[in-house]
Amino acid sequence: MTPHPPLQIVGLGMATLDVLLRLKDMPTWEHGTRISDFSFQGGGPVGTAMVAAAKLGARVGFVGTVGNDEAADLKMRSFREVGIDLSHLIYRDIPENQVVIVYVHAETGERVFAGISRTGDTQVSPDELDRDYIISADYLHLDGYHSAAALQAAQWMQAAGKTVVLDGSKTNGPVRGPMRDLVAHVDVLISGSGFVQGLTGETDLWRALEGALDYGPRIVVQTEGADGAYTVTRDPAGAGERFHTPAFSCNVIDTTGAGDVFHGAYIVGLLHGWDVRETARFASAVSALKCTRLGGRAGIPTFEETIAFLQRA
């Protein structure tokens, strides 16, 4: 029997079932509304990033929790469709509760989320992790969910000389607690708007990005939606780069999952050995193409489709 090639990326984090509703006006208690489109898709920061990476050709495994009902089956469908290894998926004998209603504005593609609040019983504990499985991959991708397990996995990876990537979620306030602690064990920090400012206390974006390097990462990227992505790096000798990657113009239907897809594509670029400028441009292209379809996963392109798009751009 031919052994399977080793995994390139293991993702440890949140996977949700997204119920997407595209509409022009939000309903109120007084007035209903009409929806122009809807979809059930898998979601979640690490979950969607791993589907993107797998669709782009990477060998991917996912560690997280899943319930015991039809919603759980729907949640995991796109993982199976792209061949993600689920041998270390952790099953909970409860109805799936990582479910999010996503309201997508029909004219702008912006979205509002409403999630189920009962998520404590979906946390992975450190003693449920398989160290050998985690460090078998070249890259570990985290979103800070399962916080104690994420910290343990990151420490294992760094001790093994492997690379840890963190999705720092968009925020309007200070970054505190377990997420702040986790940054010290990360090699590549890719965050949403406001994260590096909340981490460092700096209001200027470039100063905040460079300040974030002092917490441990060697690459810090912050995505700013239509304004593109901003990157700073530092090598062991203290030298580095800083640059802006413009966003690609596209027909935006839905921005759900755009940042998550950027993360998965960015890791694929690193796997190809590309420099940070080429990697950021590739990830931006994948993210733009995703936005042309409803949902975080339906619009994820293949590697070949992305390269063709970049050649036309």
Coordinates of C-alpha atoms in Angstrom, one line a residue:
M1 CA 0.0 0.0 0.0
T2 CA 1.5 3.4 -1.0
P3 CA 1.8 5.7 2.0
H4 CA 0.0 9.1 1.8
P5 CA 2.4 12.1 1.3
P6 CA 2.8 14.1 4.4
L7 CA 0.5 17.0 5.1
Q8 CA 1.7 20.5 4.3
I9 CA -0.8 22.5 6.5
V10 CA -2.8 21.6 9.6
G11 CA -5.5 24.0 10.6
L12 CA -6.7 24.1 14.2
G13 CA -9.7 26.4 14.8
M14 CA -13.3 27.2 14.1
A15 CA -15.5 25.7 11.5
T16 CA -19.1 26.8 11.2
L17 CA -22.2 26.3 9.1
D18 CA -23.0 29.6 7.4
V19 CA -26.6 30.3 6.5
L20 CA -26.2 33.1 4.0
L21 CA -29.1 35.5 3.1
R22 CA -28.6 38.1 0.4
L23 CA -30.9 41.1 0.8
K24 CA -31.3 44.8 0.2
D25 CA -33.0 45.7 3.5
M26 CA -32.8 44.1 6.9
P27 CA -36.0 42.8 8.4
T28 CA -37.4 44.4 11.6
W29 CA -40.0 43.3 14.1
E30 CA -42.5 45.6 12.3
H31 CA -41.6 44.8 8.7
G32 CA -40.4 41.7 6.9
T33 CA -38.2 41.7 3.8
R34 CA -37.4 39.7 0.7
I35 CA -34.1 37.9 0.0
S36 CA -32.5 37.7 -3.5
D37 CA -30.4 34.7 -2.8
F38 CA -29.4 32.2 -0.1
S39 CA -26.9 29.4 0.5
F40 CA -25.7 26.9 3.1
Q41 CA -21.9 26.8 3.2
G42 CA -19.1 25.9 5.6
G43 CA -17.5 28.9 7.2
G44 CA -15.2 29.9 10.1
P45 CA -11.7 31.5 9.9
V46 CA -9.5 28.4 9.9
G47 CA -12.1 26.2 8.3
T48 CA -12.5 28.4 5.2
A49 CA -8.8 29.1 5.0
M50 CA -8.1 25.3 4.9
V51 CA -10.7 24.7 2.2
A52 CA -9.1 27.5 0.1
A53 CA -5.6 26.0 0.6
A54 CA -6.8 22.6 -0.4
K55 CA -8.6 23.8 -3.5
L56 CA -5.4 25.6 -4.4
G57 CA -3.5 22.3 -4.3
A58 CA -2.1 22.0 -0.8
R59 CA -2.3 18.8 1.3
V60 CA -4.3 19.9 4.3
G61 CA -5.6 18.5 7.6
F62 CA -8.1 20.1 9.9
V63 CA -8.6 19.7 13.7
G64 CA -11.8 21.1 15.3
T65 CA -15.1 19.9 16.7
V66 CA -18.3 18.9 15.0
G67 CA -21.8 17.9 16.2
N68 CA -24.0 14.9 15.5
D69 CA -26.8 16.2 13.3
E70 CA -27.6 17.2 9.7
A71 CA -26.2 20.7 10.2
A72 CA -22.9 19.1 11.2
D73 CA -22.9 17.1 8.0
L74 CA -23.6 20.2 5.9
K75 CA -20.8 22.0 7.7
M76 CA -18.2 19.4 6.8
R77 CA -19.3 18.8 3.2
S78 CA -16.8 21.2 1.5
F79 CA -14.0 19.8 3.6
R80 CA -14.6 16.3 2.2
E81 CA -15.2 17.7 -1.4
V82 CA -11.6 19.1 -1.5
G83 CA -10.0 16.1 0.2
I84 CA -9.0 17.6 3.5
D85 CA -7.8 15.0 6.0
L86 CA -10.3 14.7 8.9
S87 CA -8.7 11.8 10.7
H88 CA -8.3 14.0 13.8
L89 CA -11.7 15.7 13.8
I90 CA -13.2 15.7 17.2
Y91 CA -16.9 14.6 17.4
R92 CA -19.3 15.9 20.1
D93 CA -22.5 14.1 20.8
I94 CA -24.6 17.3 20.7
P95 CA -26.4 19.2 18.0
E96 CA -24.1 21.3 15.9
N97 CA -23.9 24.8 17.5
Q98 CA -21.2 26.5 15.4
V99 CA -23.9 28.0 13.2
V100 CA -23.9 31.6 11.9
I101 CA -26.6 33.5 10.0
V102 CA -24.9 35.8 7.5
Y103 CA -26.9 38.8 6.2
V104 CA -25.2 40.0 3.0
H105 CA -26.1 43.4 1.6
A106 CA -27.2 43.0 -2.0
E107 CA -25.7 46.3 -3.2
T108 CA -22.3 46.4 -1.4
G109 CA -21.5 42.8 -0.5
E110 CA -20.9 43.8 3.1
R111 CA -22.3 41.5 5.8
V112 CA -23.6 41.2 9.3
F113 CA -23.3 38.0 11.4
A114 CA -25.6 36.5 14.0
G115 CA -24.2 33.4 15.7
I116 CA -25.3 30.9 18.4
S117 CA -23.9 31.8 21.7
R118 CA -23.5 28.2 23.1
T119 CA -20.0 27.4 22.0
G120 CA -18.2 26.4 25.3
D121 CA -18.8 22.7 24.7
T122 CA -17.1 22.9 21.3
Q123 CA -13.7 23.9 22.6
V124 CA -10.8 21.5 21.9
S125 CA -8.6 20.9 25.0
P126 CA -4.8 20.4 24.8
D127 CA -5.1 16.7 25.9
E128 CA -7.3 16.0 22.8
L129 CA -4.5 17.0 20.5
D130 CA -2.1 14.5 18.8
R131 CA 1.3 16.2 18.9
D132 CA 2.8 14.0 16.1
Y133 CA -0.1 14.8 13.8
I134 CA 0.3 18.6 14.4
I135 CA 4.0 18.7 13.8
S136 CA 3.8 16.4 10.8
A137 CA 2.9 19.5 8.7
D138 CA 5.1 22.3 7.6
Y139 CA 2.5 25.0 8.6
L140 CA 0.0 25.3 11.5
H141 CA -2.8 27.7 10.9
L142 CA -4.7 29.1 13.9
D143 CA -7.5 31.6 14.6
G144 CA -7.3 31.7 18.4
Y145 CA -10.4 29.5 18.8
H146 CA -9.7 26.6 21.1
S147 CA -7.3 29.0 22.9
A148 CA -5.5 26.6 25.2
A149 CA -5.1 23.9 22.5
A150 CA -3.9 26.6 20.0
L151 CA -1.2 27.8 22.4
Q152 CA -0.1 24.2 23.0
A153 CA 0.0 23.4 19.3
A154 CA 1.9 26.6 18.5
Q155 CA 4.5 25.7 21.1
W156 CA 5.0 22.2 19.7
M157 CA 5.4 23.6 16.2
Q158 CA 8.0 26.2 17.1
A159 CA 9.9 23.6 19.2
A160 CA 9.9 21.4 16.0
G161 CA 11.2 24.3 13.9
K162 CA 8.0 24.6 11.9
T163 CA 5.9 27.7 11.0
V164 CA 2.9 29.0 12.8
V165 CA 0.4 31.3 11.1
L166 CA -2.3 33.2 13.0
D167 CA -5.5 34.8 11.8
G168 CA -5.9 38.0 13.9
S169 CA -9.5 38.8 13.6
K170 CA -10.8 42.3 12.7
T171 CA -11.3 44.4 15.9
N172 CA -12.2 47.9 17.0
G173 CA -10.6 47.5 20.5
P174 CA -7.6 46.2 22.4
V175 CA -6.3 42.7 21.8
R176 CA -6.0 41.1 25.2
G177 CA -5.9 37.7 26.9
P178 CA -5.2 34.4 25.1
M179 CA -5.1 36.0 21.6
R180 CA -2.4 38.4 22.8
D181 CA -0.5 35.6 24.4
L182 CA -0.7 33.5 21.3
V183 CA 1.0 36.2 19.1
A184 CA 4.3 35.6 20.9
H185 CA 4.3 32.0 19.4
V186 CA 3.5 33.0 15.9
D187 CA 5.8 33.3 12.8
V188 CA 3.3 34.9 10.4
L189 CA 0.5 37.2 11.7
I190 CA -2.2 38.0 9.1
S191 CA -4.8 40.2 10.6
G192 CA -8.0 42.0 9.8
S193 CA -8.5 45.7 10.2
G194 CA -7.7 47.2 13.6
F195 CA -5.9 44.1 15.0
V196 CA -2.3 45.4 15.0
Q197 CA -3.5 48.8 16.4
G198 CA -5.4 46.9 19.2
L199 CA -2.3 44.8 19.8
T200 CA 0.3 47.6 20.0
G201 CA -1.7 50.6 21.0
E202 CA -0.4 52.5 18.0
T203 CA -3.0 54.4 15.9
D204 CA -0.8 54.8 12.8
L205 CA -1.0 51.6 10.7
W206 CA 2.6 51.4 9.6
R207 CA 3.9 52.0 13.2
A208 CA 1.4 49.4 14.5
L209 CA 2.5 46.9 11.9
E210 CA 6.2 47.4 12.8
G211 CA 5.4 47.3 16.5
A212 CA 3.6 44.0 16.0
L213 CA 6.9 42.5 14.9
D214 CA 8.3 43.1 18.4
Y215 CA 5.8 40.6 19.7
G216 CA 7.4 37.7 17.9
P217 CA 6.2 37.3 14.2
R218 CA 8.7 37.8 11.4
I219 CA 5.9 38.7 8.9
V220 CA 2.9 40.8 9.7
V221 CA 0.1 41.5 7.2
Q222 CA -3.0 43.4 7.8
T223 CA -5.9 43.3 5.3
E224 CA -8.0 46.4 4.8
G225 CA -10.7 45.2 2.4
A226 CA -11.0 47.3 -0.7
D227 CA -7.8 49.2 0.4
G228 CA -5.7 46.1 0.0
A229 CA -3.1 44.6 2.3
Y230 CA -0.2 46.1 4.2
T231 CA 2.9 44.0 5.0
V232 CA 6.0 44.4 7.1
T233 CA 8.8 41.9 7.6
R234 CA 11.9 41.5 9.7
D235 CA 14.7 38.9 9.2
P236 CA 17.0 37.7 12.0
A237 CA 19.6 40.3 11.0
G238 CA 17.0 43.1 11.6
A239 CA 16.5 44.0 8.0
G240 CA 13.0 43.9 6.5
E241 CA 10.4 45.2 4.0
R242 CA 7.3 47.2 4.2
F243 CA 4.9 47.5 1.3
H244 CA 1.2 47.9 0.2
T245 CA -0.6 45.4 -2.1
P246 CA -3.6 47.0 -3.8
A247 CA -6.8 45.0 -3.9
F248 CA -8.0 43.7 -7.3
S249 CA -11.1 45.2 -8.8
C250 CA -13.9 42.7 -9.2
N251 CA -17.7 42.4 -9.3
V252 CA -18.3 42.1 -5.5
I253 CA -21.3 39.9 -4.6
D254 CA -20.3 39.0 -1.1
T255 CA -17.2 39.7 1.1
T256 CA -17.9 36.9 3.5
G257 CA -14.7 34.8 4.0
A258 CA -12.5 37.1 2.0
G259 CA -9.9 37.5 4.7
D260 CA -10.1 33.8 5.6
V261 CA -9.5 32.8 2.0
F262 CA -6.6 35.3 1.9
H263 CA -5.0 33.4 4.8
G264 CA -5.2 30.0 3.1
A265 CA -3.9 31.4 -0.2
Y266 CA -1.0 33.2 1.6
I267 CA 0.2 29.9 3.1
V268 CA 0.0 28.3 -0.3
G269 CA 2.2 31.1 -1.7
L270 CA 4.7 30.4 1.1
L271 CA 4.6 26.7 0.3
H272 CA 5.6 27.6 -3.3
G273 CA 8.6 29.5 -2.0
W274 CA 7.5 32.8 -3.4
D275 CA 8.7 36.1 -1.8
V276 CA 6.3 38.1 0.4
R277 CA 5.3 40.5 -2.4
E278 CA 4.4 37.7 -4.8
T279 CA 2.6 35.8 -2.1
A280 CA 0.5 38.8 -1.0
R281 CA -0.4 39.5 -4.6
F282 CA -1.5 35.9 -5.2
A283 CA -3.5 35.9 -1.9
S284 CA -5.2 39.1 -2.9
A285 CA -6.2 37.7 -6.3
V286 CA -7.7 34.5 -4.7
S287 CA -9.6 36.7 -2.2
A288 CA -11.0 39.0 -5.0
L289 CA -12.2 36.0 -7.0
K290 CA -13.9 34.6 -4.0
C291 CA -15.9 37.8 -3.6
T292 CA -17.7 37.3 -7.0
R293 CA -19.9 34.5 -5.5
L294 CA -22.2 34.3 -2.5
G295 CA -20.6 32.7 0.6
G296 CA -17.1 32.2 1.9
R297 CA -16.3 29.1 -0.2
A298 CA -18.4 28.9 -3.4
G299 CA -16.2 31.4 -5.2
I300 CA -12.8 30.0 -4.2
P301 CA -10.8 29.6 -7.4
T302 CA -8.4 26.8 -8.3
F303 CA -4.7 27.5 -8.6
E304 CA -4.9 27.5 -12.4
E305 CA -7.8 30.0 -12.4
T306 CA -5.9 32.3 -10.1
I307 CA -2.7 32.3 -12.2
A308 CA -4.8 33.0 -15.3
F309 CA -6.5 35.9 -13.5
L310 CA -3.1 37.3 -12.5
Q311 CA -1.8 37.0 -16.1
R312 CA -4.8 39.1 -17.3
A313 CA -4.5 41.7 -14.5

